[in-house]
Amino acid sequence: MLSPSQFIENHRPAGGRRSGKRDFIVDVFLRQSGHLGADDLVSLIRSEDARISRATIYRTLQWMVEAGIARRVDFGDGKYRFEHSYRHPRHFHLICKSCQQSFEFLSSDIEAIIEDVANARRFTPSESVLQIYGTCEQCQTGLPSSVPRLPLEKVFARDALRVAIATERSGLAFYTRASRLARDPRGKRVFERLAAEEREHLATLEARYKELTDAEPQLEAQPAFLFFKSASNGLFSAGVEELAAPGVGDREALRIGIRCERASHRFFKQYGERFEESEGRRIFLEFADEERDHFDLLVREFRALVARQAAKRPRSRSVASPRGVDGAAKPRGKTGGARKSSR
Amino acid sequence: MLSPSQFIENHRPAGGRRSGKRDFIVDVFLRQSGHLGADDLVSLIRSEDARISRATIYRTLQWMVEAGIARRVDFGDGKYRFEHSYRHPRHFHLICKSCQQSFEFLSSDIEAIIEDVANARRFTPSESVLQIYGTCEQCQTGLPSSVPRLPLEKVFARDALRVAIATERSGLAFYTRASRLARDPRGKRVFERLAAEEREHLATLEARYKELTDAEPQLEAQPAFLFFKSASNGLFSAGVEELAAPGVGDREALRIGIRCERASHRFFKQYGERFEESEGRRIFLEFADEERDHFDLLVREFRALVARQAAKRPRSRSVASPRGVDGAAKPRGKTGGARKSSR
DNA sequence: ATAGATGCAAACCCTTTGCACATTA
DNA sequence: TAATGTGCAAAGGGTTTGCATCTAT
């Protein structure tokens, strides 16, 4: 896992030269957790006993933003705030108008809609800002928060694990059911094998989750950071239901599995990649790889099944070949048998 | 329909006194369609040959914002812009970073998620800002837009009608199917009657849609303003599918209808109410009323059915009474028959 | 008569910049 | 030594405000 200084080194642009003051400012800044105004940073620096001019602070903030170390956010009150991106993914904000505190969250569903809207207008989005203004719990009740705020980094990892676990669970349900339904003995074995794998992964993930929450007892009580509603019941839930439909044979089951694994792979890859280096990112990317492996296995199996069926009934009706994990139709291997088809 | 001056009068706060200059500024401002910076408004005023000081413009803008005539928006480039709210509902923005043009849209799905997120944090939202920055079509292709931009007001009305029509269509499908399925002759008649009503309303809405688009040939080509994805296939679509499930009797059908009508009523009411006075708002609110009428009819019918069944089989298993249109359990009328139940 | 609206210029706030000086490679 | 970073103070842009002067009610 990246240390703060490695993080800075990775982002330091070429051609600049080093300076103790800048390093000091960056260091102080990275140690903060929330959003700072330029002025807040000046006071921080001053309090940590260093005499650095306001202009340098501004220039360093700009430097950090350009380097990708910091993000500039605008809460609409006429001054900019800055947040660092070290183990801190891009996100949206809830902003309390009365105490100016802010809370962070991320919603994959909102991001998906944003994509849709932009597409509909043929607009190429580069960055989206969503701010919910209002009154926070404390300002309303007057009571202090019952749970102290933990660093976002941990909550993020927790939520990433939760999403992965939900997906794994629904995957397990899917393969268990599919293996029960399967008629073809070879297909049955594949589903059983996948179910076993899911069970194992699930155990690993749950252990990791336990480890994380044991180390930080307050962690489970923290409010959510990731709002991945469409994924929160597991990306295979729909597939499980589809299995229940009458007339679903081995081939259909494979196809559904392929679709779910592809969707799942894409989901975890997409989010993993857009996150900053962090445990959450690692969880997403590792999981994406696993899903890709399952995907590949299922596709191989699908091809084999089609080949066997074609051998039995050479004139059977043609079958669409599953597309690759990234959506394009995969060039068919030498397995042969499947015929190109419409629909 | 409200005229601009009525609109202003409705918003004018008590206790102020009238002034020709302010009136003039407001008038000029309301005649604009996009977003103006304070300075743009100053130039506009100057070009319309009036010598009004910058300070007065700023003060009037503030006055309008407080009165609800204008909204202040922040595109993140260090200056505020203002948009009026006359026939112009709150919305989100797509902002082109290269030409600074902005495009407006509204998504009920995003707003629903925002609610969820705020709830999860026990945060009381008062206002949400969503801005998608990026590059617009023209700036990318270099070509001028093929369709000239029409006033938002018309696009809004068009989209409101589209949502209403989709709902009406799905409602028609629902009642047609339900009437075919119904066993009880009285239930059948009710469903038939509702299907007939839907057909009639649908015709009215479609005529209105045609009228609107005939008057403005470019209207249909305008990009969408309302992104009501979850509603765009009609709020009864799920209900139609549920009817197809095995074992759905008259009572279940009524129940599904009640649920759909309630959801539909709420949806149209909620949005209708939050829109500024406009044709779109009227469409939403009128439609909400219709849905409420259907809801009431179905509930009466449900009670009657339960009563009849109870008379036949006095010891039948108990049945939940449908809740009122606003979600709370309705106080039962004198119809009697239905027994309080769990579940 | 008096609260409220207007004009002018100055003040404000946050941020950027010009220029002389210091530092790093 | 040549390019880059720093400090200071001044400028910048957008917005607000104090105060004297009008003007509606």
XYZ file of C-alpha atoms in Angstrom, chain B:
343
model
C -51.834 30.680 -16.809
C -49.803 33.184 -14.875
C -48.488 36.224 -16.712
C -45.027 37.535 -15.863
C -46.460 40.464 -13.940
C -48.814 38.262 -11.939
C -45.854 36.064 -11.225
C -43.931 39.006 -9.840
C -46.895 40.215 -7.800
C -47.272 36.776 -6.252
C -43.685 36.847 -5.175
C -43.354 40.456 -4.097
C -42.622 40.441 -0.379
C -44.851 42.503 1.911
C -43.538 45.712 3.411
C -41.398 46.820 0.531
C -42.210 49.782 -1.594
C -42.456 49.943 -5.302
C -39.872 51.470 -7.501
C -39.758 52.017 -11.196
C -36.127 51.085 -11.497
C -36.517 47.808 -9.724
C -39.550 46.991 -11.817
C -37.581 47.763 -14.910
C -34.676 45.551 -13.877
C -36.975 42.674 -12.999
C -38.790 43.086 -16.280
C -35.613 42.982 -18.319
C -34.371 40.039 -16.324
C -37.542 38.007 -16.809
C -37.346 38.500 -20.533
C -34.036 36.640 -20.663
C -33.961 32.925 -21.083
C -30.557 31.675 -19.993
C -28.228 32.452 -17.142
C -26.941 35.948 -16.634
C -24.071 37.268 -14.637
C -24.692 40.503 -12.744
C -22.548 42.279 -15.250
C -24.495 40.930 -18.203
C -27.614 42.333 -16.657
C -25.942 45.707 -16.206
C -25.070 45.822 -19.896
C -28.567 44.737 -20.838
C -30.065 47.507 -18.764
C -27.651 50.019 -20.206
C -28.424 48.886 -23.737
C -32.137 49.233 -23.080
C -31.273 52.819 -22.311
C -31.566 53.263 -18.612
C -28.919 54.506 -16.269
C -29.056 52.320 -13.210
C -26.127 51.846 -10.932
C -24.335 48.565 -10.556
C -25.164 48.521 -6.854
C -28.870 48.658 -7.576
C -28.578 45.767 -9.986
C -26.815 43.705 -7.354
C -29.381 44.689 -4.767
C -32.240 43.837 -7.069
C -30.745 40.480 -7.930
C -30.516 39.740 -4.243
C -34.082 40.904 -3.805
C -35.252 38.599 -6.567
C -33.429 35.637 -5.117
C -34.982 36.250 -1.722
C -38.394 36.688 -3.303
C -38.041 33.435 -5.231
C -38.134 35.145 -8.597
C -34.536 34.285 -9.352
C -32.117 31.529 -8.447
C -28.414 32.078 -8.040
C -26.213 29.468 -9.633
C -22.511 28.965 -9.330
C -20.713 27.499 -12.322
C -17.451 27.482 -10.462
C -15.759 30.204 -12.445
C -15.739 32.780 -9.704
C -18.904 34.636 -10.494
C -22.541 34.020 -9.856
C -25.153 33.690 -12.550
C -28.836 34.158 -12.167
C -31.788 32.458 -13.775
C -35.409 33.374 -13.252
C -37.940 30.834 -12.068
C -40.902 32.005 -14.123
C -42.245 28.800 -15.726
C -38.844 27.403 -15.131
C -38.546 24.571 -12.637
C -35.506 23.871 -10.575
C -33.103 21.663 -12.467
C -29.568 20.409 -12.860
C -26.942 21.630 -15.307
C -24.629 20.354 -17.969
C -21.930 22.979 -18.421
C -19.623 23.165 -21.389
C -16.154 24.111 -20.254
C -15.187 25.365 -23.654
C -18.103 27.597 -24.634
C -19.638 28.124 -21.179
C -23.060 27.278 -22.533
C -25.259 25.376 -20.177
C -28.021 22.834 -20.648
C -30.711 21.929 -18.210
C -32.232 18.672 -17.112
C -34.081 17.073 -14.257
C -33.955 13.487 -13.113
C -36.512 12.111 -10.704
C -34.307 9.090 -10.225
C -31.382 11.175 -9.095
C -33.629 13.109 -6.786
C -34.916 9.877 -5.285
C -31.380 8.725 -4.597
C -30.520 12.072 -3.086
C -33.415 11.566 -0.695
C -32.135 8.140 0.218
C -28.624 9.336 0.840
C -29.803 12.224 2.965
C -32.080 9.927 4.947
C -29.281 7.505 5.580
C -27.311 10.329 7.179
C -30.316 11.865 8.869
C -29.556 14.950 6.909
C -32.376 17.316 5.974
C -31.744 18.476 2.444
C -32.968 21.858 1.350
C -31.412 22.224 -2.032
C -29.270 20.135 -4.334
C -26.832 21.182 -6.976
C -25.712 18.846 -9.702
C -23.401 20.069 -12.391
C -21.908 17.982 -15.136
C -18.886 19.695 -16.639
C -17.544 18.662 -19.983
C -17.714 19.460 -23.671
C -20.926 20.041 -25.563
C -21.746 18.599 -28.935
C -21.018 21.752 -30.919
C -17.662 22.314 -29.302
C -16.704 18.776 -30.137
C -17.922 18.494 -33.679
C -17.372 22.117 -34.565
C -20.748 22.105 -36.297
C -23.548 24.393 -35.247
C -26.468 22.705 -33.574
C -28.965 21.321 -36.060
C -31.965 22.299 -33.956
C -32.442 25.779 -32.514
C -33.068 25.835 -28.805
C -36.657 26.403 -27.797
C -37.691 27.917 -24.481
C -37.434 25.377 -21.694
C -41.049 25.973 -20.840
C -42.251 24.159 -23.952
C -39.823 21.288 -23.671
C -40.906 20.879 -20.092
C -44.567 20.699 -21.054
C -43.731 18.217 -23.795
C -41.855 15.983 -21.377
C -44.569 16.226 -18.758
C -47.062 15.059 -21.353
C -44.776 12.247 -22.390
C -44.514 10.954 -18.853
C -48.260 11.253 -18.361
C -48.939 9.469 -21.636
C -46.554 6.656 -20.798
C -48.295 6.235 -17.472
C -51.701 6.322 -19.070
C -50.663 3.732 -21.626
C -49.352 1.377 -19.024
C -52.505 1.966 -16.985
C -54.639 1.103 -19.978
C -52.663 -2.086 -20.519
C -53.094 -2.927 -16.877
C -56.853 -2.465 -16.731
C -57.457 -4.123 -20.068
C -55.607 -7.169 -18.885
C -57.190 -7.081 -15.463
C -60.686 -6.916 -16.934
C -59.904 -9.917 -19.081
C -58.619 -11.806 -16.074
C -61.346 -10.833 -13.662
C -63.692 -13.562 -12.559
C -66.129 -11.605 -10.466
C -68.546 -9.817 -12.839
C -68.642 -6.688 -10.733
C -64.852 -6.544 -10.571
C -64.752 -7.045 -14.296
C -67.042 -4.092 -14.821
C -64.862 -1.891 -12.658
C -61.749 -2.777 -14.564
C -63.542 -2.257 -17.830
C -64.733 1.109 -16.692
C -61.223 2.118 -15.673
C -59.808 0.865 -18.942
C -62.359 3.000 -20.757
C -61.410 5.999 -18.670
C -57.750 5.466 -19.357
C -58.474 5.217 -23.044
C -60.317 8.489 -22.926
C -57.669 10.277 -20.921
C -55.046 8.903 -23.184
C -56.827 10.355 -26.185
C -57.039 13.727 -24.461
C -53.370 13.698 -23.557
C -52.349 12.668 -27.012
C -54.433 15.409 -28.538
C -52.757 17.871 -26.245
C -49.389 16.526 -27.188
C -50.204 16.839 -30.849
C -51.455 20.356 -30.396
C -48.242 21.297 -28.649
C -45.953 19.771 -31.213
C -47.988 21.002 -34.162
C -47.684 24.539 -32.912
C -43.929 24.171 -32.645
C -42.533 21.854 -35.282
C -39.040 21.793 -33.754
C -40.352 20.726 -30.392
C -40.140 16.989 -30.824
C -36.524 17.199 -31.897
C -35.455 18.987 -28.727
C -33.384 16.950 -26.320
C -35.125 15.795 -23.182
C -35.378 17.959 -20.107
C -37.102 15.434 -17.858
C -35.173 12.233 -17.261
C -37.739 10.212 -15.406
C -36.314 6.844 -16.180
C -38.172 4.852 -13.571
C -41.418 6.406 -14.797
C -40.696 6.523 -18.486
C -42.186 3.135 -19.249
C -45.268 3.991 -17.323
C -45.821 3.534 -13.649
C -48.085 0.540 -14.220
C -45.567 -1.510 -16.169
C -44.531 -3.489 -13.130
C -48.200 -4.038 -12.316
C -48.914 -5.423 -15.757
C -46.179 -7.980 -15.247
C -47.444 -8.881 -11.841
C -50.851 -9.628 -13.300
C -49.210 -12.279 -15.432
C -48.076 -14.249 -12.392
C -50.039 -17.435 -11.761
C -52.780 -17.331 -9.184
C -53.580 -13.630 -9.356
C -57.238 -13.304 -8.492
C -59.553 -10.313 -8.545
C -58.484 -9.252 -5.129
C -54.804 -9.326 -5.964
C -55.458 -7.432 -9.165
C -57.272 -4.750 -7.229
C -54.465 -4.570 -4.793
C -51.864 -4.164 -7.505
C -53.974 -1.499 -9.155
C -54.276 0.332 -5.871
C -50.559 0.231 -5.356
C -49.835 1.513 -8.852
C -52.393 4.286 -8.630
C -51.015 5.392 -5.309
C -47.457 5.421 -6.607
C -48.570 7.269 -9.672
C -50.596 9.809 -7.729
C -47.690 10.489 -5.433
C -45.217 10.797 -8.210
C -47.244 13.309 -10.152
C -48.242 15.226 -7.067
C -44.735 15.456 -5.709
C -43.285 16.742 -8.923
C -46.240 18.895 -9.795
C -45.939 20.669 -6.494
C -42.285 21.340 -6.684
C -42.479 22.898 -10.128
C -43.020 26.554 -10.694
C -46.332 27.590 -12.173
C -46.207 26.369 -15.730
C -48.015 24.134 -18.155
C -45.828 21.252 -17.064
C -46.901 21.760 -13.492
C -50.541 21.807 -14.487
C -50.159 18.599 -16.425
C -48.610 16.913 -13.439
C -51.143 18.116 -10.939
C -54.178 17.374 -13.076
C -52.841 13.937 -13.666
C -52.206 13.431 -9.979
C -55.869 14.181 -9.335
C -57.035 11.682 -11.891
C -54.869 9.035 -10.371
C -56.303 9.804 -6.986
C -59.813 9.352 -8.291
C -58.898 5.980 -9.686
C -57.249 5.118 -6.451
C -60.378 5.955 -4.486
C -62.556 3.991 -6.838
C -60.349 0.945 -6.546
C -60.244 1.150 -2.789
C -64.037 1.303 -2.591
C -64.206 -1.641 -4.901
C -61.669 -3.562 -2.885
C -63.673 -3.040 0.289
C -66.856 -4.097 -1.400
C -65.211 -7.216 -2.724
C -63.805 -8.128 0.656
C -67.222 -7.570 2.214
C -68.881 -9.841 -0.303
C -66.280 -12.529 0.166
C -66.560 -12.255 3.930
C -70.330 -12.655 3.657
C -69.852 -15.828 1.655
C -67.116 -17.269 3.837
C -67.348 -15.554 7.212
C -64.309 -17.384 8.562
C -61.990 -16.691 5.643
C -58.482 -15.598 6.371
C -58.118 -11.949 7.164
C -57.021 -9.307 4.710
C -54.987 -6.145 4.986
C -56.920 -2.995 4.283
C -55.296 -0.791 1.655
C -53.637 2.334 2.928
C -54.756 5.770 1.893
C -53.274 7.598 -1.022
C -50.727 9.260 1.200
C -49.493 6.057 2.701
C -51.129 6.057 6.134
C -53.711 3.413 6.877
C -57.044 4.940 6.012
C -59.673 5.027 8.749
C -62.170 2.468 7.604
C -65.542 3.783 6.531
C -68.904 2.286 7.423
C -68.704 -0.240 4.641
C -67.377 -2.645 7.191
C -66.511 -6.215 6.460
C -62.750 -5.989 6.264
C -61.097 -7.136 9.426
C -57.921 -5.746 10.833
C -55.023 -8.033 10.172
C -51.325 -8.467 10.435
C -49.072 -8.622 7.370
